[in-house]
PDB file of C-alpha atoms in Angstrom:
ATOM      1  CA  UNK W  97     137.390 -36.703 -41.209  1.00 43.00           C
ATOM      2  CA  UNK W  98     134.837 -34.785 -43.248  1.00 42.00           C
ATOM      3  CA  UNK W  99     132.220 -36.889 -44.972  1.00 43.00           C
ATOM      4  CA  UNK W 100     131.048 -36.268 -48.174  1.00 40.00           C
ATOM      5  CA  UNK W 101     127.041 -35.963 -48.449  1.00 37.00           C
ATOM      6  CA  UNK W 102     125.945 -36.578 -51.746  1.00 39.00           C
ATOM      7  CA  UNK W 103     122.418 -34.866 -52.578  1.00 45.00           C
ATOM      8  CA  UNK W 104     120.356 -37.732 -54.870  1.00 50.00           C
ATOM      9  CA  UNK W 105     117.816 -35.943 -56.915  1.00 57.00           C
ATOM     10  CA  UNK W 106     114.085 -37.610 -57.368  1.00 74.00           C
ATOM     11  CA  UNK W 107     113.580 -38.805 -61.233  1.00 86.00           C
ATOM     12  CA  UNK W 108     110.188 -39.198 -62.259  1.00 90.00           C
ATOM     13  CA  UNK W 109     109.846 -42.262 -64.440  1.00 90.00           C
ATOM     14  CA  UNK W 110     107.043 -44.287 -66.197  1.00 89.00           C
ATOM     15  CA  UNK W 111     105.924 -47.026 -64.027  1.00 92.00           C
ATOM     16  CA  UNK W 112     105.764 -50.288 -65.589  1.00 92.00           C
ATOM     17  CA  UNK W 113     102.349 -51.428 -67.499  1.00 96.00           C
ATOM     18  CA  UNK W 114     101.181 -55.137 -66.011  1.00 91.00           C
ATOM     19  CA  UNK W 115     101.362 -56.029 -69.911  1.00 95.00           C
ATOM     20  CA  UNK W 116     103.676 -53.490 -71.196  1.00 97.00           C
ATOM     21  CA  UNK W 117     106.154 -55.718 -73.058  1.00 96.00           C
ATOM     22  CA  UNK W 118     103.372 -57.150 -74.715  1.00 97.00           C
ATOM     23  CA  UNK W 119     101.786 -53.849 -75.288  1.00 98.00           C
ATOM     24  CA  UNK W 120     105.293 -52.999 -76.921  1.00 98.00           C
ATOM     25  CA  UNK W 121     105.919 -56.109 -79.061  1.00 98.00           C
ATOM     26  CA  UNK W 122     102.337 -56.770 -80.614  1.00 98.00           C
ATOM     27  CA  UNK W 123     100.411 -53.293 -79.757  1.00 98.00           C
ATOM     28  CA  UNK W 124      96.929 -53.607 -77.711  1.00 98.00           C
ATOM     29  CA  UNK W 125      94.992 -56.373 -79.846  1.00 98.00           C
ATOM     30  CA  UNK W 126      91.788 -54.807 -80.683  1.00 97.00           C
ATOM     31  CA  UNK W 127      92.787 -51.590 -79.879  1.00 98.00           C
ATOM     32  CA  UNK W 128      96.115 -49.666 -80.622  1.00 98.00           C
ATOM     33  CA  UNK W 129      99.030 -50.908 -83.275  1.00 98.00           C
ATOM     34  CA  UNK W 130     102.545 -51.379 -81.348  1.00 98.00           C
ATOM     35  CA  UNK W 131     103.572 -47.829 -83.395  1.00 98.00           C
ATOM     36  CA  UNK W 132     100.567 -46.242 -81.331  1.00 98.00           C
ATOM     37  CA  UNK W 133     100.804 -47.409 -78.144  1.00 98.00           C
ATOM     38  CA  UNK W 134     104.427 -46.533 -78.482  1.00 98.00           C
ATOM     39  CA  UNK W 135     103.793 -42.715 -79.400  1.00 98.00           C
ATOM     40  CA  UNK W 136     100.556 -42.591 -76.936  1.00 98.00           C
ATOM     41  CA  UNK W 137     102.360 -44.425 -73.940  1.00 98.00           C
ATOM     42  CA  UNK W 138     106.111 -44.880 -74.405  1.00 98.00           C
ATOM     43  CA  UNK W 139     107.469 -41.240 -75.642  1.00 98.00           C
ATOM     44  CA  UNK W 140     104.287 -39.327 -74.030  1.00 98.00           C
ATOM     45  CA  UNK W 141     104.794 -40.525 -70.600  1.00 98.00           C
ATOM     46  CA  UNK W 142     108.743 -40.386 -71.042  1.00 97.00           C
ATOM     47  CA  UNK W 143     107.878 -36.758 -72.117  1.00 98.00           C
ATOM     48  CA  UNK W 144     105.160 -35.828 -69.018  1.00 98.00           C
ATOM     49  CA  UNK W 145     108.044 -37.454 -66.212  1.00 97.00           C
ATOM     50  CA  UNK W 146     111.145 -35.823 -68.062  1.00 96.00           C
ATOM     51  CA  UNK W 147     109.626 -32.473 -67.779  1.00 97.00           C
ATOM     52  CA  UNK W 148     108.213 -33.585 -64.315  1.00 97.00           C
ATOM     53  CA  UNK W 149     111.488 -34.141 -63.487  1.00 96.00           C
ATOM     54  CA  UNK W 150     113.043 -30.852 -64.536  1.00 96.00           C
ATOM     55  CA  UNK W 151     109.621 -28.473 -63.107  1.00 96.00           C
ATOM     56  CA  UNK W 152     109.914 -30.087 -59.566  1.00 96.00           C
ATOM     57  CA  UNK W 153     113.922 -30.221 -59.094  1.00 93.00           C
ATOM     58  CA  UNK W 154     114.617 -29.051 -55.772  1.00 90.00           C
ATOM     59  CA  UNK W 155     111.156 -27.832 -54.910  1.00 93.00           C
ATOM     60  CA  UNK W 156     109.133 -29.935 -52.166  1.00 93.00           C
ATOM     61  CA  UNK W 157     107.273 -31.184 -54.742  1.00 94.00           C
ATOM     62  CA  UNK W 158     110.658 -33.425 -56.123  1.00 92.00           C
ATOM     63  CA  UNK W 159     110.054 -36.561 -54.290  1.00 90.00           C
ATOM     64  CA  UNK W 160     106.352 -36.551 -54.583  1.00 94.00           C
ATOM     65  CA  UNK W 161     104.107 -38.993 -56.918  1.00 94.00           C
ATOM     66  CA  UNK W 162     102.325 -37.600 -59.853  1.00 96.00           C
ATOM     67  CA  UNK W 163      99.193 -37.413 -58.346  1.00 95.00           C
ATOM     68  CA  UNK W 164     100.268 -36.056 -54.731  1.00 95.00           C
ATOM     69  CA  UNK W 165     101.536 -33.323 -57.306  1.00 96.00           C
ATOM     70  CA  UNK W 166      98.620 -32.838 -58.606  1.00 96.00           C
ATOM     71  CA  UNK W 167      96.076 -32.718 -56.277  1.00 94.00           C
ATOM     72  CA  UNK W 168      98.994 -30.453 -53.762  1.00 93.00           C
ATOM     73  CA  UNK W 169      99.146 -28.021 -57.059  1.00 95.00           C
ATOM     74  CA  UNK W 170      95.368 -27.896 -58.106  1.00 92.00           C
ATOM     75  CA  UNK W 171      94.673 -25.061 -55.924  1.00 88.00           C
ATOM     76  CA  UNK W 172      97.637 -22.619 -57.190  1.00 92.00           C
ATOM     77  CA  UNK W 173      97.916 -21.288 -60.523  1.00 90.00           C
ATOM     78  CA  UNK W 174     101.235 -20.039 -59.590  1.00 94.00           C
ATOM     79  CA  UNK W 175     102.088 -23.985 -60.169  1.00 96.00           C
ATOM     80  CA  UNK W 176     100.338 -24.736 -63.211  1.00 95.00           C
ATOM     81  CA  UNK W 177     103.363 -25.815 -65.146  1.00 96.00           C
ATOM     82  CA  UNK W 178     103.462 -28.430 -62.487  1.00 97.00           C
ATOM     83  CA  UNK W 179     100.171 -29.206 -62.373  1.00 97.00           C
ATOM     84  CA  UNK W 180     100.476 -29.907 -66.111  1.00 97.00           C
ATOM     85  CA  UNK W 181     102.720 -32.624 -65.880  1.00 98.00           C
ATOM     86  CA  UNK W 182     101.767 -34.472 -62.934  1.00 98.00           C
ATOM     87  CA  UNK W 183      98.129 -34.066 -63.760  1.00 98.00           C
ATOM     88  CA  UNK W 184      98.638 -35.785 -67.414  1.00 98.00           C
ATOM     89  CA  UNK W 185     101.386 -38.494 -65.980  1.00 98.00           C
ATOM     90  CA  UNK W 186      98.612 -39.372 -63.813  1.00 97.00           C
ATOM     91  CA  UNK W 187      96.048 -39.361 -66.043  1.00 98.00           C
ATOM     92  CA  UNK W 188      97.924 -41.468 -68.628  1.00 98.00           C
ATOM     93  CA  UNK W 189      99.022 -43.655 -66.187  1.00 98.00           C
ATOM     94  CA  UNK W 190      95.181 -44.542 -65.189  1.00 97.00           C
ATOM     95  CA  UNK W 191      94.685 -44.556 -68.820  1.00 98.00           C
ATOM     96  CA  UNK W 192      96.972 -47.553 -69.601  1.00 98.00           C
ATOM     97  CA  UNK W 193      96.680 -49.311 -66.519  1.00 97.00           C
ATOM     98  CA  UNK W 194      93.401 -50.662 -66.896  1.00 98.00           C
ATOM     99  CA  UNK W 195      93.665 -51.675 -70.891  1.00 98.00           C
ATOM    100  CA  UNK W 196      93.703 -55.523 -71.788  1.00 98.00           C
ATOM    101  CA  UNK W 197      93.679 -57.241 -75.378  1.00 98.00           C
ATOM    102  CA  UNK W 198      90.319 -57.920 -76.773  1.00 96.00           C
ATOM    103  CA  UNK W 199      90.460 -61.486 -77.556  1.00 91.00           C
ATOM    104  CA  UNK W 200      86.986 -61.939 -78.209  1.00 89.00           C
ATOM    105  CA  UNK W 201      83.591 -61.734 -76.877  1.00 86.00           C
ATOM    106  CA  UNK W 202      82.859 -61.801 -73.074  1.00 88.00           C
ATOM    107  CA  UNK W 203      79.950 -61.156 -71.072  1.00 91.00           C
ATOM    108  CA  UNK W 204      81.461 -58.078 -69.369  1.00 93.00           C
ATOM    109  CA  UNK W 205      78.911 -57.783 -66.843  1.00 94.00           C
ATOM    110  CA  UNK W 206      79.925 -60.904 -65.292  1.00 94.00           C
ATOM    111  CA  UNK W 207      83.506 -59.476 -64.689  1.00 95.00           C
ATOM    112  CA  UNK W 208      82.163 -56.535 -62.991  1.00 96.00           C
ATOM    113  CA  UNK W 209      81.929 -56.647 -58.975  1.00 95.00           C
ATOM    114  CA  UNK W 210      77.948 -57.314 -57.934  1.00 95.00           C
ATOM    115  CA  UNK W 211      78.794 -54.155 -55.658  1.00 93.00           C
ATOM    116  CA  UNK W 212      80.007 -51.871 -58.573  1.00 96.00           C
ATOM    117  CA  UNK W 213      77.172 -53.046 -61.261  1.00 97.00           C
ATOM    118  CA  UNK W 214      74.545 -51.959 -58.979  1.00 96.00           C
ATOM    119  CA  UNK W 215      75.719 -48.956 -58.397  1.00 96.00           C
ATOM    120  CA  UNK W 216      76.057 -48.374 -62.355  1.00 97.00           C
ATOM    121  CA  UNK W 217      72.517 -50.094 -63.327  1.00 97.00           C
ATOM    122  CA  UNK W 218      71.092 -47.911 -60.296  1.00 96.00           C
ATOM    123  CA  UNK W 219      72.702 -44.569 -61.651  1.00 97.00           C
ATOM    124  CA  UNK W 220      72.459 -45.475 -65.477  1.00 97.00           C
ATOM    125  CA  UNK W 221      69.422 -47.869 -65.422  1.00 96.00           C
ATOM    126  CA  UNK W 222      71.072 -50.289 -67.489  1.00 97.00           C
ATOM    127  CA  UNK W 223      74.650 -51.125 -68.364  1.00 97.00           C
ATOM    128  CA  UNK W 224      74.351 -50.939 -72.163  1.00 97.00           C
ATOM    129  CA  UNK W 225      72.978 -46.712 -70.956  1.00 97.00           C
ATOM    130  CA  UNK W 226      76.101 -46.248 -69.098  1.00 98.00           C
ATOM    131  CA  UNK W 227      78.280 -47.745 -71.612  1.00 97.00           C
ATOM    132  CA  UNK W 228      76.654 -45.629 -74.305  1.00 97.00           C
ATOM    133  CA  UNK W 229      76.394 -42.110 -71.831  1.00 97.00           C
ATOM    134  CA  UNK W 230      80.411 -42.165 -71.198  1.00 98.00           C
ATOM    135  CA  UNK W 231      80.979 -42.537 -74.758  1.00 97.00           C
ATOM    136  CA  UNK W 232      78.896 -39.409 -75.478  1.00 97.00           C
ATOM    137  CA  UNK W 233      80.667 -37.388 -73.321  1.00 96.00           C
ATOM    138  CA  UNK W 234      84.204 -38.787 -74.870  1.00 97.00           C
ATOM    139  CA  UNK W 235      82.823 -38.205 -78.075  1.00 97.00           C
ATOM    140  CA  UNK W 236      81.068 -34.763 -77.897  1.00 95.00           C
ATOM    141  CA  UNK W 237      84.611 -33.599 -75.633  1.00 93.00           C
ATOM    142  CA  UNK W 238      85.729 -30.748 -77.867  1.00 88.00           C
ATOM    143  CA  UNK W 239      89.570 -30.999 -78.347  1.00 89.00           C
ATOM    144  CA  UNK W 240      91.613 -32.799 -76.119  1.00 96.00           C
ATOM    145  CA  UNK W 241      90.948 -34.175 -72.824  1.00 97.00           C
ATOM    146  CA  UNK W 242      89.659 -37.042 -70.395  1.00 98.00           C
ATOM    147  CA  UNK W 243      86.388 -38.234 -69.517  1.00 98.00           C
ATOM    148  CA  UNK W 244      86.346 -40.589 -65.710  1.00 98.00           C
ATOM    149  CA  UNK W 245      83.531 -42.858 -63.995  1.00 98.00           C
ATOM    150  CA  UNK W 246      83.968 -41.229 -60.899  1.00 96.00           C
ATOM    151  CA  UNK W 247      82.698 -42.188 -57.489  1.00 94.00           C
ATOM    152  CA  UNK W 248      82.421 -39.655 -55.223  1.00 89.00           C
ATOM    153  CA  UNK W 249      82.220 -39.627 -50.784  1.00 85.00           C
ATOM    154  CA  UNK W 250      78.431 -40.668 -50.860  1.00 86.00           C
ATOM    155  CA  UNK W 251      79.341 -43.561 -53.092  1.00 88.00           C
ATOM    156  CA  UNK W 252      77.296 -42.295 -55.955  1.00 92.00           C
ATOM    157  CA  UNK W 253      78.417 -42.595 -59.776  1.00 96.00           C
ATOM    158  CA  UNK W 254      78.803 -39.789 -61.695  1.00 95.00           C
ATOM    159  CA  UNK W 255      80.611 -38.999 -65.326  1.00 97.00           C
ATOM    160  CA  UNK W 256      82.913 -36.143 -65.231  1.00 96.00           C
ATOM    161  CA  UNK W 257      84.649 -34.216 -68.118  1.00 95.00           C
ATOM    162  CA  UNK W 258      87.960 -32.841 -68.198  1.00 95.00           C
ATOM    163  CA  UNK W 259      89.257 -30.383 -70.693  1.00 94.00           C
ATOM    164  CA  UNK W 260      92.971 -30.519 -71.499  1.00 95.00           C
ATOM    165  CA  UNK W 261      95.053 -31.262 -68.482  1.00 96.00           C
ATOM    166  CA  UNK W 262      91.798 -31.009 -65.962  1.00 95.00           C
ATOM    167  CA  UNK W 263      91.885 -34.063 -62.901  1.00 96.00           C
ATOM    168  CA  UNK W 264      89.363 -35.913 -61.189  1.00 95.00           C
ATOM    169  CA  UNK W 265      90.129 -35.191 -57.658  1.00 93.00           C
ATOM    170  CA  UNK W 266      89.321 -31.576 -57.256  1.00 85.00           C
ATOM    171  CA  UNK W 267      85.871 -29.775 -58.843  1.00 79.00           C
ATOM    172  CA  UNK W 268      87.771 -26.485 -58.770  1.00 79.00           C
ATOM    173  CA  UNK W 269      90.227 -28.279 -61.935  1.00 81.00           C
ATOM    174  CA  UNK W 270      88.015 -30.644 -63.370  1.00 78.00           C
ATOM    175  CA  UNK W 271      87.944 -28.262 -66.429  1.00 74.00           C
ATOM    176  CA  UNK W 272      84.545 -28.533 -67.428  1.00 74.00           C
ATOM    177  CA  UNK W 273      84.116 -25.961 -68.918  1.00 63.00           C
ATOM    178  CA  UNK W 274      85.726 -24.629 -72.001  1.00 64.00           C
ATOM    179  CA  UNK W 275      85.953 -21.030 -71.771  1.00 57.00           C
ATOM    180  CA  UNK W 276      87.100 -21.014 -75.709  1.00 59.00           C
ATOM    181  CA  UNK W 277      83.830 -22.233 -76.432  1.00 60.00           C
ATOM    182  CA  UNK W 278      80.233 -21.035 -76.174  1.00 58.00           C
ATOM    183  CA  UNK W 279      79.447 -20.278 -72.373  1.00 58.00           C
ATOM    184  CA  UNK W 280      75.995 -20.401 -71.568  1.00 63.00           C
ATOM    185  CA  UNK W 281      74.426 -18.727 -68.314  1.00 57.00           C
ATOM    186  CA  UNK W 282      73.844 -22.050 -66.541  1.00 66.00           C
ATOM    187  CA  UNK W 283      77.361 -22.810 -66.896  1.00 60.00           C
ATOM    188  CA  UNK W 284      78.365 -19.171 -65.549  1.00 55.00           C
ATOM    189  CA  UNK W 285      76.169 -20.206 -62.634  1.00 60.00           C
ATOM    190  CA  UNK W 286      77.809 -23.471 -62.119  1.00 61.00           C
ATOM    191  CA  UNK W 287      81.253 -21.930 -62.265  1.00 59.00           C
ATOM    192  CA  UNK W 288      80.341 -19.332 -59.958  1.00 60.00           C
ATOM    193  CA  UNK W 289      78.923 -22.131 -57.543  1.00 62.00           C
ATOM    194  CA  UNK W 290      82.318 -23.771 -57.826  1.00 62.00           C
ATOM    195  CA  UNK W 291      84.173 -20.633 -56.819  1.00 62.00           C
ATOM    196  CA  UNK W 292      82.085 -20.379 -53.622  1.00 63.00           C
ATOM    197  CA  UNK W 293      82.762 -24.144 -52.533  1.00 62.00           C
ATOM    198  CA  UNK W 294      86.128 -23.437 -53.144  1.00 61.00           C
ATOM    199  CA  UNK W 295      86.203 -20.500 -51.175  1.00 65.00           C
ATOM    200  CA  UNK W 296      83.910 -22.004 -48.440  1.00 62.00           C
ATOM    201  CA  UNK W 297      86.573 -25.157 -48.209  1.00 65.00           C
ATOM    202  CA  UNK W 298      84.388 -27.397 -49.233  1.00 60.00           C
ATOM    203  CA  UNK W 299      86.452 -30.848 -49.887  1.00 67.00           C
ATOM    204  CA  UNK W 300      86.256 -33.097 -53.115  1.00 66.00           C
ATOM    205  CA  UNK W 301      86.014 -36.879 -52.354  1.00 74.00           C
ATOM    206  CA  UNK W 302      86.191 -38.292 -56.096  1.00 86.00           C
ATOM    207  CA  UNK W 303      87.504 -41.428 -56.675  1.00 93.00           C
ATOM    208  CA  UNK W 304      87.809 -41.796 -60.530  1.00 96.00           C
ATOM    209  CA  UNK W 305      87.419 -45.330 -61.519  1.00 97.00           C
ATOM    210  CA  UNK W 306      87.369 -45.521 -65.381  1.00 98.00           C
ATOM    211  CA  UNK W 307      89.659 -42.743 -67.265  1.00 98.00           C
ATOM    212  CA  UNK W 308      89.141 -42.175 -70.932  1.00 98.00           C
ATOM    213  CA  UNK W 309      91.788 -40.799 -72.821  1.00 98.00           C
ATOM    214  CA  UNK W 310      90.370 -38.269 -75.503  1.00 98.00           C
ATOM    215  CA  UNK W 311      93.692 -36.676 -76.443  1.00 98.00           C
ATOM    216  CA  UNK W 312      94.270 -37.054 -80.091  1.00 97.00           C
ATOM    217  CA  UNK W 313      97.736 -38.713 -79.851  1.00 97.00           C
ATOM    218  CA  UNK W 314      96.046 -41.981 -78.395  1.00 98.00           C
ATOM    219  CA  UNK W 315      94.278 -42.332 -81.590  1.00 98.00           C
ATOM    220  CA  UNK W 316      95.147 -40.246 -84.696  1.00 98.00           C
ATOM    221  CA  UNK W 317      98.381 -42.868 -85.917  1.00 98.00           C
ATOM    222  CA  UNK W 318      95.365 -45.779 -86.211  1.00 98.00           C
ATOM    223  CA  UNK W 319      92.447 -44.153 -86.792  1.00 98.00           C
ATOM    224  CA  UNK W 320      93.276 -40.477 -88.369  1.00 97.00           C
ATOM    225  CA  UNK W 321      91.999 -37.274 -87.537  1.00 95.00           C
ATOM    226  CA  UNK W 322      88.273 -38.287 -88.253  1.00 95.00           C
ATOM    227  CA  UNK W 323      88.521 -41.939 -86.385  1.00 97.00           C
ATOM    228  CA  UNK W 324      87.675 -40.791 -82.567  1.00 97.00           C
ATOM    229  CA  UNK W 325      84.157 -42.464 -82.412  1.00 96.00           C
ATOM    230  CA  UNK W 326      85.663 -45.636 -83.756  1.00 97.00           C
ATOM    231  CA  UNK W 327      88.909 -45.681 -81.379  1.00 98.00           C
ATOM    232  CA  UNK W 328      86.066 -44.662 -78.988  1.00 97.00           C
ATOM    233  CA  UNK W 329      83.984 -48.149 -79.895  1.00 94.00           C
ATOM    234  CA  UNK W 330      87.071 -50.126 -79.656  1.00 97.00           C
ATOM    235  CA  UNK W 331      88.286 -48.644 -76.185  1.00 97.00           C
ATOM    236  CA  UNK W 332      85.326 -50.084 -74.002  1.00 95.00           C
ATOM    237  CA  UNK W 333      85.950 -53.647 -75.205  1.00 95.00           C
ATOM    238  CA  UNK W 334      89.445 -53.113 -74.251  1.00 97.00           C
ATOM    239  CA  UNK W 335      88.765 -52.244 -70.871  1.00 97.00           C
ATOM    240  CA  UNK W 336      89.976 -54.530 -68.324  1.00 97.00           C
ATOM    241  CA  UNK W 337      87.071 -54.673 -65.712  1.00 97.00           C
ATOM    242  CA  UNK W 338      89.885 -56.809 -62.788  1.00 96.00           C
ATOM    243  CA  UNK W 339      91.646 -53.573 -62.413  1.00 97.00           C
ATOM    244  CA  UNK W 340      88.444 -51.195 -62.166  1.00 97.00           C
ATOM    245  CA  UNK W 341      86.998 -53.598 -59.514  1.00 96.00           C
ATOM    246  CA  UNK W 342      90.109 -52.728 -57.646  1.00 95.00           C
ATOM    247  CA  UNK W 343      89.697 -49.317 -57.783  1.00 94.00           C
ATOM    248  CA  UNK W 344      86.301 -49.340 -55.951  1.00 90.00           C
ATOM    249  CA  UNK W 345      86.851 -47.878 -52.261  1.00 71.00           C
ATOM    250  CA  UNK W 346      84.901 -50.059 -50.934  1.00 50.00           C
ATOM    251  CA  UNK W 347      87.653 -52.962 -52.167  1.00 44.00           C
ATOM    252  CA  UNK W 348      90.651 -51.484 -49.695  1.00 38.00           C
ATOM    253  CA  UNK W 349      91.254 -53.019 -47.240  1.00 34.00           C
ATOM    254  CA  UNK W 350      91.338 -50.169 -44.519  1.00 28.00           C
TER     255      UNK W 350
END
């Protein structure tokens, strides 16, 4: 007797938010109305794993997470559709993941592991600096894109830009740049730096800890097409500093 083998494909879906129903019901207190968290988190990342879904069917990338994607596809532009959508999921994902309601004041540094605020008072000289350096970069970001606290092999902080659909994990896609934009000859020389590493093999370590989502659609329903600095201002007191502590290396257990 013949037996039937049935061929299951992978379907990427949203995972599920620690506080999503909440999230859905009341919106992020502080932060986002339930009609903006919907469009930002809801139909975006049902849009990034549909597409996901349909770009990796029956390649070997199918049954792969979002970020195994993209860090697998970083290196070849042949798979850039790919890299699109896994690189965003990702990056959403990270987004969401480590938002809370603001119900008030806190002292936020007292959240934050001794071993982390340290590291940023020793990189930043003072957490009100870093607070107010990642901000700039968010708000200075021309366009759309994500700005991370990254910590990198030498566990040293750093702040890293990304235009569009750029990641954290590999220099040669961080996105930087913007080549639409003025390009000055420094940053010709740091591209052209990056092109040797990348040539030369040398590996990327980051390990982004904070993700800041500067794509309009997380924004524009609640705070229109001029409220970025304010959504910006709002964000950091929404930040839930539990889940960054867990995001520290130095926190797995190995």
């Amino acid at each position: 007797m013949l037996k039937q083998i049935v061929n299951r494909r992978l379907i990427h879906t949203a995972p599920r938010l620690p506080l999503e129903k909440s999230f859905r019901t009341n919106g992020i207190k502080g932060l986002m109305s339930a009609e903006q968290f919907k469009t930002a988190w809801v139909d975006y990342q049902d849009f990034l794993n549909r597409n996901l879904t349909l770009k990796t069917a029956e390649t070997e990338y199918e049954a792969r997470s979002p970020m195994a994607i993209a860090v697998s596809t970083a290196k070849k532009p042949n798979k850039a559709a790919i890299f699109h959508y896994a690189s965003q999921a990702h990056n959403n994902h990270l987004f969401f993941q480590q938002l809370k309601d603001n119900n008030g004041p806190i002292d936020v540094e007292s959240t934050i592991k001794p071993q982390l605020l340290t590291s940023i008072k020793n990189t930043f000289q003072s957490f009100e600096n870093f607070k107010n350096e990642i901000l700039l970069q968010a708000d200075v970001l021309r366009g759309n894109g994500w700005v991370f606290l990254v910590e990198d092999q030498n566990k040293e902080l750093r702040i890293v830009s990304c235009n569009n659909d750029g990641t954290p994990y590999f220099y040669g896609r961080n996105q930087t740049y913007d080549l639409n934009n003025v390009f000055e000859f420094n940053d010709y020389k740091k591209l052209m730096k990056q092109k040797e590493d990348i040539n030369n093999g040398v590996k990327d370590y980051s390990l982004p800890l904070i993700c800041i989502n500067v794509w309009e659609h997380a924004y524009i329903i609640d705070y229109g097409v001029t409220g970025k600095a304010e959504y910006l201002e709002k964000l950091f007191d929404n930040i839930d500093w539990n889940v960054i502590n867990t995001r520290v290396f130095s926190n797995i257990d190995m």
